[in-house]
PDB file of C-alpha atoms in Angstrom:
ATOM      1  CA  MET A   1    -159.708 -15.412 -24.096  1.00  0.00           C
ATOM      2  CA  HIS A   2    -163.216 -14.370 -23.801  1.00  0.00           C
ATOM      3  CA  PHE A   3    -165.434 -13.567 -26.415  1.00  0.00           C
ATOM      4  CA  SER A   4    -166.745 -10.283 -24.761  1.00  0.00           C
ATOM      5  CA  LEU A   5    -163.207  -9.454 -24.001  1.00  0.00           C
ATOM      6  CA  MET A   6    -162.253  -9.726 -27.946  1.00  0.00           C
ATOM      7  CA  SER A   7    -164.933  -8.119 -29.311  1.00  0.00           C
ATOM      8  CA  GLN A   8    -163.379  -4.959 -27.619  1.00  0.00           C
ATOM      9  CA  VAL A   9    -161.522  -3.077 -30.061  1.00  0.00           C
ATOM     10  CA  GLY A  10    -158.658  -1.276 -28.841  1.00  0.00           C
ATOM     11  CA  THR A  11    -158.351  -3.845 -25.608  1.00  0.00           C
ATOM     12  CA  GLN A  12    -153.990  -4.380 -24.867  1.00  0.00           C
ATOM     13  CA  ILE A  13    -153.132  -8.309 -25.029  1.00  0.00           C
ATOM     14  CA  ARG A  14    -150.156  -9.911 -24.388  1.00  0.00           C
ATOM     15  CA  LEU A  15    -148.864 -12.627 -26.418  1.00  0.00           C
ATOM     16  CA  LEU A  16    -146.530 -16.193 -25.612  1.00  0.00           C
ATOM     17  CA  ARG A  17    -145.728 -17.079 -28.839  1.00  0.00           C
ATOM     18  CA  GLY A  18    -144.517 -21.627 -29.688  1.00  0.00           C
ATOM     19  CA  TYR A  19    -142.414 -23.254 -32.017  1.00  0.00           C
ATOM     20  CA  ARG A  20    -145.123 -24.213 -34.087  1.00  0.00           C
ATOM     21  CA  LEU A  21    -146.639 -20.263 -34.624  1.00  0.00           C
ATOM     22  CA  LYS A  22    -145.029 -18.112 -37.270  1.00  0.00           C
ATOM     23  CA  SER A  23    -143.447 -14.834 -35.865  1.00  0.00           C
ATOM     24  CA  LEU A  24    -141.061 -12.551 -36.772  1.00  0.00           C
ATOM     25  CA  TYR A  25    -140.377 -11.382 -32.851  1.00  0.00           C
ATOM     26  CA  ALA A  26    -140.294 -15.033 -31.689  1.00  0.00           C
ATOM     27  CA  PRO A  27    -137.770 -17.876 -32.005  1.00  0.00           C
ATOM     28  CA  ALA A  28    -138.667 -21.115 -33.430  1.00  0.00           C
ATOM     29  CA  ALA A  29    -137.807 -22.734 -30.617  1.00  0.00           C
ATOM     30  CA  GLY A  30    -139.496 -23.129 -26.868  1.00  0.00           C
ATOM     31  CA  LEU A  31    -141.828 -20.639 -25.709  1.00  0.00           C
ATOM     32  CA  ARG A  32    -141.110 -17.009 -25.649  1.00  0.00           C
ATOM     33  CA  TYR A  33    -142.641 -12.797 -24.748  1.00  0.00           C
ATOM     34  CA  ASP A  34    -143.488 -11.825 -27.772  1.00  0.00           C
ATOM     35  CA  GLY A  35    -145.208  -8.010 -26.856  1.00  0.00           C
ATOM     36  CA  VAL A  36    -147.947  -6.320 -26.197  1.00  0.00           C
ATOM     37  CA  PHE A  37    -150.374  -6.190 -28.835  1.00  0.00           C
ATOM     38  CA  VAL A  38    -153.826  -3.908 -29.087  1.00  0.00           C
ATOM     39  CA  ILE A  39    -156.847  -5.511 -30.628  1.00  0.00           C
ATOM     40  CA  ARG A  40    -157.613  -2.601 -34.274  1.00  0.00           C
ATOM     41  CA  ALA A  41    -160.109  -5.194 -35.729  1.00  0.00           C
ATOM     42  CA  TYR A  42    -161.611  -8.337 -35.217  1.00  0.00           C
ATOM     43  CA  SER A  43    -163.984 -10.924 -37.342  1.00  0.00           C
ATOM     44  CA  THR A  44    -165.955 -14.408 -37.534  1.00  0.00           C
ATOM     45  CA  LYS A  45    -165.877 -16.801 -40.374  1.00  0.00           C
ATOM     46  CA  ARG A  46    -167.127 -20.121 -40.140  1.00  0.00           C
ATOM     47  CA  ASP A  47    -164.749 -23.034 -41.395  1.00  0.00           C
ATOM     48  CA  THR A  48    -165.883 -25.408 -44.440  1.00  0.00           C
ATOM     49  CA  VAL A  49    -164.305 -28.424 -42.801  1.00  0.00           C
ATOM     50  CA  SER A  50    -165.176 -27.874 -38.826  1.00  0.00           C
ATOM     51  CA  GLU A  51    -168.607 -25.614 -39.803  1.00  0.00           C
ATOM     52  CA  LYS A  52    -167.474 -24.305 -37.508  1.00  0.00           C
ATOM     53  CA  HIS A  53    -167.199 -20.570 -36.747  1.00  0.00           C
ATOM     54  CA  ARG A  54    -163.579 -19.161 -36.158  1.00  0.00           C
ATOM     55  CA  LEU A  55    -162.889 -15.411 -34.929  1.00  0.00           C
ATOM     56  CA  GLU A  56    -159.990 -13.589 -36.804  1.00  0.00           C
ATOM     57  CA  LEU A  57    -158.561 -10.488 -34.680  1.00  0.00           C
ATOM     58  CA  THR A  58    -156.432  -8.063 -36.614  1.00  0.00           C
ATOM     59  CA  LEU A  59    -153.524  -7.053 -33.665  1.00  0.00           C
ATOM     60  CA  GLU A  60    -151.409  -3.798 -34.087  1.00  0.00           C
ATOM     61  CA  ARG A  61    -147.840  -4.291 -31.867  1.00  0.00           C
ATOM     62  CA  LEU A  62    -146.929  -1.747 -29.240  1.00  0.00           C
ATOM     63  CA  PRO A  63    -143.581   0.083 -30.232  1.00  0.00           C
ATOM     64  CA  GLY A  64    -141.208   0.289 -26.915  1.00  0.00           C
ATOM     65  CA  GLN A  65    -141.433  -2.971 -25.667  1.00  0.00           C
ATOM     66  CA  THR A  66    -138.226  -5.664 -24.255  1.00  0.00           C
ATOM     67  CA  PRO A  67    -136.291  -6.593 -27.483  1.00  0.00           C
ATOM     68  CA  MET A  68    -135.928 -10.116 -28.382  1.00  0.00           C
ATOM     69  CA  ALA A  69    -131.740  -9.858 -27.818  1.00  0.00           C
ATOM     70  CA  GLU A  70    -132.405  -9.419 -23.865  1.00  0.00           C
ATOM     71  CA  VAL A  71    -135.652 -12.060 -23.511  1.00  0.00           C
ATOM     72  CA  LEU A  72    -132.934 -15.245 -25.387  1.00  0.00           C
ATOM     73  CA  ALA A  73    -130.798 -14.589 -23.027  1.00  0.00           C
ATOM     74  CA  VAL A  74    -132.972 -16.289 -20.650  1.00  0.00           C
ATOM     75  CA  PRO A  75    -132.840 -20.342 -20.775  1.00  0.00           C
ATOM     76  CA  ARG A  76    -135.548 -22.247 -21.779  1.00  0.00           C
ATOM     77  CA  PRO A  77    -136.733 -25.459 -19.653  1.00  0.00           C
ATOM     78  CA  SER A  78    -135.263 -27.368 -21.909  1.00  0.00           C
ATOM     79  CA  GLN A  79    -131.452 -25.655 -21.388  1.00  0.00           C
ATOM     80  CA  LEU A  80    -131.489 -26.459 -18.326  1.00  0.00           C
ATOM     81  CA  ASP A  81    -132.443 -29.910 -18.826  1.00  0.00           C
ATOM     82  CA  ASP A  82    -129.413 -30.695 -20.822  1.00  0.00           C
ATOM     83  CA  TRP A  83    -127.242 -28.442 -18.554  1.00  0.00           C
ATOM     84  CA  ALA A  84    -128.149 -31.323 -15.763  1.00  0.00           C
ATOM     85  CA  LEU A  85    -127.312 -34.496 -18.523  1.00  0.00           C
ATOM     86  CA  TYR A  86    -124.200 -33.209 -19.264  1.00  0.00           C
ATOM     87  CA  GLU A  87    -123.150 -32.023 -15.110  1.00  0.00           C
ATOM     88  CA  THR A  88    -124.185 -36.370 -15.006  1.00  0.00           C
ATOM     89  CA  CYS A  89    -122.641 -37.115 -17.956  1.00  0.00           C
ATOM     90  CA  GLU A  90    -119.613 -35.903 -17.257  1.00  0.00           C
ATOM     91  CA  ALA A  91    -119.241 -36.839 -13.164  1.00  0.00           C
ATOM     92  CA  GLU A  92    -119.857 -40.628 -14.345  1.00  0.00           C
ATOM     93  CA  THR A  93    -116.828 -40.220 -17.491  1.00  0.00           C
ATOM     94  CA  THR A  94    -114.837 -38.776 -13.778  1.00  0.00           C
ATOM     95  CA  ARG A  95    -115.952 -41.540 -11.795  1.00  0.00           C
ATOM     96  CA  ARG A  96    -114.567 -44.052 -14.409  1.00  0.00           C
ATOM     97  CA  ARG A  97    -111.888 -42.631 -14.649  1.00  0.00           C
ATOM     98  CA  MET A  98    -110.632 -42.128 -11.284  1.00  0.00           C
ATOM     99  CA  GLY A  99    -108.686 -45.185  -8.698  1.00  0.00           C
ATOM    100  CA  PRO A 100    -110.693 -46.422  -5.906  1.00  0.00           C
ATOM    101  CA  ARG A 101    -108.985 -44.080  -3.394  1.00  0.00           C
ATOM    102  CA  SER A 102    -109.613 -41.334  -5.767  1.00  0.00           C
ATOM    103  CA  PHE A 103    -113.592 -42.032  -6.023  1.00  0.00           C
ATOM    104  CA  MET A 104    -114.145 -42.406  -2.623  1.00  0.00           C
ATOM    105  CA  ASP A 105    -113.078 -38.415  -2.269  1.00  0.00           C
ATOM    106  CA  ALA A 106    -115.436 -37.931  -4.935  1.00  0.00           C
ATOM    107  CA  PHE A 107    -118.360 -40.120  -3.406  1.00  0.00           C
ATOM    108  CA  ARG A 108    -117.905 -37.933  -0.530  1.00  0.00           C
ATOM    109  CA  ALA A 109    -117.740 -35.027  -1.949  1.00  0.00           C
ATOM    110  CA  SER A 110    -120.890 -36.281  -4.089  1.00  0.00           C
ATOM    111  CA  LEU A 111    -122.568 -36.473  -0.642  1.00  0.00           C
ATOM    112  CA  ASP A 112    -121.630 -33.196   0.525  1.00  0.00           C
ATOM    113  CA  LEU A 113    -122.863 -31.634  -2.726  1.00  0.00           C
ATOM    114  CA  GLY A 114    -126.678 -33.488  -2.293  1.00  0.00           C
ATOM    115  CA  ARG A 115    -126.660 -31.831   0.932  1.00  0.00           C
ATOM    116  CA  ALA A 116    -126.282 -28.183  -0.003  1.00  0.00           C
ATOM    117  CA  PRO A 117    -128.987 -26.096  -1.150  1.00  0.00           C
ATOM    118  CA  GLY A 118    -129.922 -26.110  -5.689  1.00  0.00           C
ATOM    119  CA  ILE A 119    -128.869 -22.954  -6.182  1.00  0.00           C
ATOM    120  CA  LYS A 120    -125.431 -23.872  -3.984  1.00  0.00           C
ATOM    121  CA  ARG A 121    -125.469 -27.123  -5.859  1.00  0.00           C
ATOM    122  CA  MET A 122    -125.076 -25.472  -9.400  1.00  0.00           C
ATOM    123  CA  VAL A 123    -122.465 -23.112  -8.237  1.00  0.00           C
ATOM    124  CA  THR A 124    -120.291 -25.737  -7.117  1.00  0.00           C
ATOM    125  CA  LEU A 125    -120.668 -28.074  -9.693  1.00  0.00           C
ATOM    126  CA  ARG A 126    -119.050 -25.642 -12.240  1.00  0.00           C
ATOM    127  CA  GLN A 127    -116.235 -24.717 -10.041  1.00  0.00           C
ATOM    128  CA  PRO A 128    -112.500 -27.017 -10.559  1.00  0.00           C
ATOM    129  CA  SER A 129    -112.158 -29.402  -8.509  1.00  0.00           C
ATOM    130  CA  GLN A 130    -108.475 -30.627  -6.918  1.00  0.00           C
ATOM    131  CA  ARG A 131    -107.857 -32.569  -4.000  1.00  0.00           C
ATOM    132  CA  ARG A 132    -104.301 -33.611  -2.322  1.00  0.00           C
ATOM    133  CA  ARG A 133    -103.454 -37.136  -0.969  1.00  0.00           C
ATOM    134  CA  THR A 134    -101.097 -36.291   1.984  1.00  0.00           C
ATOM    135  CA  ASN A 135     -99.726 -39.917   2.194  1.00  0.00           C
ATOM    136  CA  HIS A 136     -98.299 -40.095  -0.968  1.00  0.00           C
ATOM    137  CA  ASP A 137     -97.392 -36.095  -1.773  1.00  0.00           C
ATOM    138  CA  VAL A 138     -99.803 -36.129  -4.660  1.00  0.00           C
ATOM    139  CA  VAL A 139    -102.388 -33.964  -6.171  1.00  0.00           C
ATOM    140  CA  ARG A 140    -105.342 -35.629  -7.269  1.00  0.00           C
ATOM    141  CA  THR A 141    -107.759 -33.511  -9.915  1.00  0.00           C
ATOM    142  CA  THR A 142    -110.435 -34.824 -11.274  1.00  0.00           C
ATOM    143  CA  THR A 143    -110.668 -33.332 -14.918  1.00  0.00           C
ATOM    144  CA  SER A 144    -107.340 -32.639 -16.361  1.00  0.00           C
ATOM    145  CA  LEU A 145    -104.657 -33.984 -14.601  1.00  0.00           C
ATOM    146  CA  LEU A 146    -106.246 -37.547 -14.969  1.00  0.00           C
ATOM    147  CA  HIS A 147    -105.622 -39.887 -17.689  1.00  0.00           C
ATOM    148  CA  PRO A 148    -108.310 -41.417 -19.506  1.00  0.00           C
ATOM    149  CA  GLU A 149    -106.245 -44.136 -21.448  1.00  0.00           C
ATOM    150  CA  HIS A 150    -103.210 -45.137 -18.947  1.00  0.00           C
ATOM    151  CA  PRO A 151    -104.892 -44.604 -15.057  1.00  0.00           C
ATOM    152  CA  GLU A 152    -101.746 -46.302 -13.294  1.00  0.00           C
ATOM    153  CA  GLN A 153    -100.257 -42.291 -14.439  1.00  0.00           C
ATOM    154  CA  ASN A 154    -102.507 -40.954 -12.258  1.00  0.00           C
ATOM    155  CA  ASN A 155    -100.360 -40.859  -9.439  1.00  0.00           C
ATOM    156  CA  LEU A 156     -97.129 -39.663 -11.529  1.00  0.00           C
ATOM    157  CA  VAL A 157     -97.775 -35.509 -11.012  1.00  0.00           C
ATOM    158  CA  PRO A 158     -95.406 -33.106  -8.514  1.00  0.00           C
ATOM    159  CA  PRO A 159     -96.957 -31.513  -6.647  1.00  0.00           C
ATOM    160  CA  ARG A 160     -94.604 -29.548  -4.596  1.00  0.00           C
ATOM    161  CA  HIS A 161     -93.917 -26.858  -6.469  1.00  0.00           C
ATOM    162  CA  LEU A 162     -97.503 -26.411  -7.492  1.00  0.00           C
ATOM    163  CA  LEU A 163     -98.983 -26.243  -3.740  1.00  0.00           C
ATOM    164  CA  ARG A 164     -96.679 -23.261  -2.207  1.00  0.00           C
ATOM    165  CA  PRO A 165     -94.522 -20.909  -3.810  1.00  0.00           C
ATOM    166  CA  HIS A 166     -91.270 -21.195  -3.587  1.00  0.00           C
ATOM    167  CA  ARG A 167     -89.282 -20.219  -0.324  1.00  0.00           C
ATOM    168  CA  SER A 168     -86.882 -17.353  -2.039  1.00  0.00           C
ATOM    169  CA  VAL A 169     -90.204 -15.432  -2.199  1.00  0.00           C
ATOM    170  CA  SER A 170     -92.016 -16.186   0.719  1.00  0.00           C
ATOM    171  CA  ASN A 171     -89.131 -15.193   2.154  1.00  0.00           C
ATOM    172  CA  MET A 172     -88.710 -11.770   0.694  1.00  0.00           C
ATOM    173  CA  PRO A 173     -89.094  -8.748   2.579  1.00  0.00           C
ATOM    174  CA  THR A 174     -91.977  -6.227   2.718  1.00  0.00           C
ATOM    175  CA  ASP A 175     -90.441  -3.038   4.202  1.00  0.00           C
ATOM    176  CA  TYR A 176     -88.943  -1.711   0.826  1.00  0.00           C
ATOM    177  CA  ALA A 177     -87.740   1.412   1.900  1.00  0.00           C
ATOM    178  CA  ASN A 178     -85.428   0.354   3.968  1.00  0.00           C
ATOM    179  CA  LEU A 179     -83.872  -2.208   1.782  1.00  0.00           C
ATOM    180  CA  PRO A 180     -80.377  -1.847   1.806  1.00  0.00           C
ATOM    181  CA  THR A 181     -78.190  -2.372  -1.540  1.00  0.00           C
ATOM    182  CA  PRO A 182     -75.748  -4.875  -1.955  1.00  0.00           C
ATOM    183  CA  GLU A 183     -72.265  -4.233  -0.397  1.00  0.00           C
ATOM    184  CA  ALA A 184     -69.952  -5.124  -3.583  1.00  0.00           C
ATOM    185  CA  CYS A 185     -70.705  -5.572  -7.294  1.00  0.00           C
ATOM    186  CA  TYR A 186     -69.582  -5.469 -10.979  1.00  0.00           C
ATOM    187  CA  ALA A 187     -70.261  -3.462 -13.584  1.00  0.00           C
ATOM    188  CA  ASP A 188     -70.235  -4.399 -17.249  1.00  0.00           C
ATOM    189  CA  PHE A 189     -70.395  -0.526 -19.224  1.00  0.00           C
ATOM    190  CA  CYS A 190     -69.999   1.197 -22.340  1.00  0.00           C
ATOM    191  CA  LEU A 191     -70.304   4.882 -22.658  1.00  0.00           C
ATOM    192  CA  ILE A 192     -71.424   6.347 -25.533  1.00  0.00           C
ATOM    193  CA  PRO A 193     -71.079   9.743 -26.508  1.00  0.00           C
ATOM    194  CA  VAL A 194     -73.508  10.963 -29.057  1.00  0.00           C
ATOM    195  CA  GLY A 195     -73.811  14.276 -31.332  1.00  0.00           C
ATOM    196  CA  THR A 196     -69.328  14.534 -31.546  1.00  0.00           C
ATOM    197  CA  GLY A 197     -68.128  16.197 -34.896  1.00  0.00           C
ATOM    198  CA  SER A 198     -65.636  12.906 -35.339  1.00  0.00           C
ATOM    199  CA  VAL A 199     -66.533   8.976 -35.954  1.00  0.00           C
ATOM    200  CA  SER A 200     -63.594   8.343 -33.498  1.00  0.00           C
ATOM    201  CA  VAL A 201     -64.230   8.585 -29.781  1.00  0.00           C
ATOM    202  CA  ALA A 202     -61.047   7.562 -28.317  1.00  0.00           C
ATOM    203  CA  LYS A 203     -60.798  10.840 -27.192  1.00  0.00           C
ATOM    204  CA  GLU A 204     -63.131  10.186 -24.990  1.00  0.00           C
ATOM    205  CA  VAL A 205     -62.957   6.463 -24.048  1.00  0.00           C
ATOM    206  CA  ALA A 206     -58.963   7.569 -23.028  1.00  0.00           C
ATOM    207  CA  GLU A 207     -60.195  10.436 -20.456  1.00  0.00           C
ATOM    208  CA  VAL A 208     -62.943   8.290 -18.636  1.00  0.00           C
ATOM    209  CA  GLN A 209     -59.813   5.505 -18.519  1.00  0.00           C
ATOM    210  CA  LYS A 210     -57.945   8.333 -16.635  1.00  0.00           C
ATOM    211  CA  LEU A 211     -60.065   8.706 -14.535  1.00  0.00           C
ATOM    212  CA  LEU A 212     -60.934   4.682 -14.086  1.00  0.00           C
ATOM    213  CA  LYS A 213     -57.196   4.737 -12.215  1.00  0.00           C
ATOM    214  CA  ALA A 214     -57.737   7.633 -10.793  1.00  0.00           C
ATOM    215  CA  SER A 215     -60.572   6.190  -8.805  1.00  0.00           C
ATOM    216  CA  GLY A 216     -58.336   3.262  -7.620  1.00  0.00           C
ATOM    217  CA  LEU A 217     -61.264   0.605  -8.331  1.00  0.00           C
ATOM    218  CA  HIS A 218     -60.635  -2.265 -10.110  1.00  0.00           C
ATOM    219  CA  TYR A 219     -61.432  -2.342 -13.623  1.00  0.00           C
ATOM    220  CA  GLN A 220     -60.401  -4.030 -17.145  1.00  0.00           C
ATOM    221  CA  MET A 221     -61.206  -2.564 -20.648  1.00  0.00           C
ATOM    222  CA  HIS A 222     -62.017  -4.415 -23.520  1.00  0.00           C
ATOM    223  CA  SER A 223     -63.021  -4.040 -26.952  1.00  0.00           C
ATOM    224  CA  ALA A 224     -66.711  -3.603 -25.756  1.00  0.00           C
ATOM    225  CA  GLY A 225     -66.676  -1.180 -22.972  1.00  0.00           C
ATOM    226  CA  THR A 226     -64.694  -1.659 -19.346  1.00  0.00           C
ATOM    227  CA  THR A 227     -65.581  -3.654 -16.370  1.00  0.00           C
ATOM    228  CA  VAL A 228     -65.373  -2.542 -12.775  1.00  0.00           C
ATOM    229  CA  GLU A 229     -65.523  -3.747  -9.575  1.00  0.00           C
ATOM    230  CA  GLY A 230     -66.491  -2.549  -5.896  1.00  0.00           C
ATOM    231  CA  SER A 231     -68.794  -1.333  -3.858  1.00  0.00           C
ATOM    232  CA  TRP A 232     -72.168  -0.762  -5.506  1.00  0.00           C
ATOM    233  CA  ASP A 233     -71.747   2.912  -4.528  1.00  0.00           C
ATOM    234  CA  ASP A 234     -68.160   3.462  -5.847  1.00  0.00           C
ATOM    235  CA  VAL A 235     -68.877   1.551  -9.047  1.00  0.00           C
ATOM    236  CA  PHE A 236     -71.987   3.811  -9.855  1.00  0.00           C
ATOM    237  CA  ARG A 237     -70.363   6.672  -8.420  1.00  0.00           C
ATOM    238  CA  VAL A 238     -67.807   6.727 -11.050  1.00  0.00           C
ATOM    239  CA  VAL A 239     -70.279   5.904 -13.694  1.00  0.00           C
ATOM    240  CA  GLY A 240     -71.497   8.861 -13.085  1.00  0.00           C
ATOM    241  CA  GLN A 241     -68.083  10.856 -13.275  1.00  0.00           C
ATOM    242  CA  ALA A 242     -67.775   9.644 -16.524  1.00  0.00           C
ATOM    243  CA  HIS A 243     -70.899  10.641 -17.547  1.00  0.00           C
ATOM    244  CA  ALA A 244     -69.682  14.193 -16.024  1.00  0.00           C
ATOM    245  CA  LEU A 245     -66.741  14.362 -17.716  1.00  0.00           C
ATOM    246  CA  VAL A 246     -67.056  13.287 -20.885  1.00  0.00           C
ATOM    247  CA  HIS A 247     -70.121  16.318 -21.138  1.00  0.00           C
ATOM    248  CA  ALA A 248     -67.104  18.491 -19.857  1.00  0.00           C
ATOM    249  CA  GLY A 249     -65.134  17.723 -22.540  1.00  0.00           C
ATOM    250  CA  GLY A 250     -68.163  19.211 -24.516  1.00  0.00           C
ATOM    251  CA  VAL A 251     -70.316  16.310 -25.900  1.00  0.00           C
ATOM    252  CA  VAL A 252     -74.415  17.857 -25.233  1.00  0.00           C
ATOM    253  CA  ARG A 253     -75.508  14.209 -24.969  1.00  0.00           C
ATOM    254  CA  VAL A 254     -74.256  10.886 -23.121  1.00  0.00           C
ATOM    255  CA  GLN A 255     -75.579   7.760 -22.875  1.00  0.00           C
ATOM    256  CA  SER A 256     -74.216   3.971 -21.415  1.00  0.00           C
ATOM    257  CA  SER A 257     -75.691   1.006 -21.498  1.00  0.00           C
ATOM    258  CA  MET A 258     -74.943  -1.093 -18.709  1.00  0.00           C
ATOM    259  CA  ARG A 259     -75.254  -4.280 -16.954  1.00  0.00           C
ATOM    260  CA  VAL A 260     -74.639  -4.778 -13.084  1.00  0.00           C
ATOM    261  CA  GLY A 261     -74.215  -8.457 -11.325  1.00  0.00           C
ATOM    262  CA  THR A 262     -74.406  -8.897  -7.648  1.00  0.00           C
ATOM    263  CA  ARG A 263     -73.096 -12.472  -5.629  1.00  0.00           C
ATOM    264  CA  THR A 264     -73.730 -12.526  -1.505  1.00  0.00           C
ATOM    265  CA  ASP A 265     -72.380 -16.320  -1.125  1.00  0.00           C
ATOM    266  CA  LYS A 266     -68.570 -15.468  -2.149  1.00  0.00           C
ATOM    267  CA  LYS A 267     -67.001 -12.924  -3.569  1.00  0.00           C
ATOM    268  CA  GLN A 268     -65.484 -13.477  -6.486  1.00  0.00           C
ATOM    269  CA  PRO A 269     -63.347 -11.133  -9.111  1.00  0.00           C
ATOM    270  CA  PHE A 270     -64.643 -10.808 -12.483  1.00  0.00           C
ATOM    271  CA  GLU A 271     -60.746 -12.637 -13.444  1.00  0.00           C
ATOM    272  CA  ASP A 272     -61.610 -15.798 -11.343  1.00  0.00           C
ATOM    273  CA  LYS A 273     -64.179 -16.075 -13.939  1.00  0.00           C
ATOM    274  CA  VAL A 274     -62.364 -15.976 -16.736  1.00  0.00           C
ATOM    275  CA  LYS A 275     -59.628 -18.159 -15.890  1.00  0.00           C
ATOM    276  CA  ARG A 276     -62.428 -20.802 -14.607  1.00  0.00           C
ATOM    277  CA  VAL A 277     -63.361 -20.808 -18.590  1.00  0.00           C
ATOM    278  CA  GLU A 278     -60.263 -21.233 -19.572  1.00  0.00           C
ATOM    279  CA  ALA A 279     -59.114 -24.034 -17.462  1.00  0.00           C
ATOM    280  CA  LEU A 280     -62.139 -25.641 -19.212  1.00  0.00           C
ATOM    281  CA  LEU A 281     -61.253 -25.677 -22.504  1.00  0.00           C
ATOM    282  CA  LYS A 282     -57.405 -26.314 -21.568  1.00  0.00           C
ATOM    283  CA  GLU A 283     -59.102 -29.448 -20.079  1.00  0.00           C
ATOM    284  CA  GLY A 284     -61.141 -30.033 -23.048  1.00  0.00           C
ATOM    285  CA  ASP A 285     -57.927 -29.580 -25.204  1.00  0.00           C
ATOM    286  CA  SER A 286     -55.997 -31.986 -23.659  1.00  0.00           C
ATOM    287  CA  ALA A 287     -58.506 -34.641 -23.978  1.00  0.00           C
ATOM    288  CA  GLY A 288     -58.321 -34.439 -27.095  1.00  0.00           C
ATOM    289  CA  THR A 289     -55.023 -34.676 -28.101  1.00  0.00           C
ATOM    290  CA  GLY A 290     -54.646 -37.846 -25.524  1.00  0.00           C
ATOM    291  CA  ALA A 291     -57.311 -39.418 -27.826  1.00  0.00           C
TER     292      ALA A 291
END
């Protein structure tokens, strides 16, 4: 600044501190805004070495300035150079890992990238690049799927389940309000009366078995519950009736643990599943005996 401006006490000035200057408000490296100061006093001092007069100012930092935490978020020019160097090294490493065809794809992509504006280019460089070789139906990725030590394995990436959704998912209906229920099902349920006066619940189980027999549905009782087979509405109606029956007997709280299965390709009673497993066990026993 000019000497006439420096000599005015009370003048506000804005300082920029470099990496060679010591400051409590500026970082150790780079050039940062250090706040607004006011000149409180000034004096001159003669340097004994250079025999020149040096101007000394007494500055007071004004409060309420931008905190350094916000100022540090602004990147330095050296940081931008480091980012550009890192992207150049990454592109060179990726180019060396790719095969001839992928190199041509990356070369064409780099030409298209060079024609884009500067800001769009910086955004595009940070996006994961992914290309598909339609003649071999192979996904080509320039970042994580390429093997650095074995380039011959780069064509072994299975792509089909990565490119499109599963067929059953894509064909699902979207009209959920009018979606019908399955025609038939089998349910394995265990009805649990809670809060009975006795430990045994054999009386309640016997009443439920009478209800199932009177319903005309195909059922079978086992030690952990009962398996019922029939239409969807009939199965769930008889389960609800079993709850109502136990409630009518004086039980206030009833819980059911249920597993429901459906199948659309064919009708298969639950006995057939057991018979199939028993047949496989017999085949294994006969093979072991013959050996």
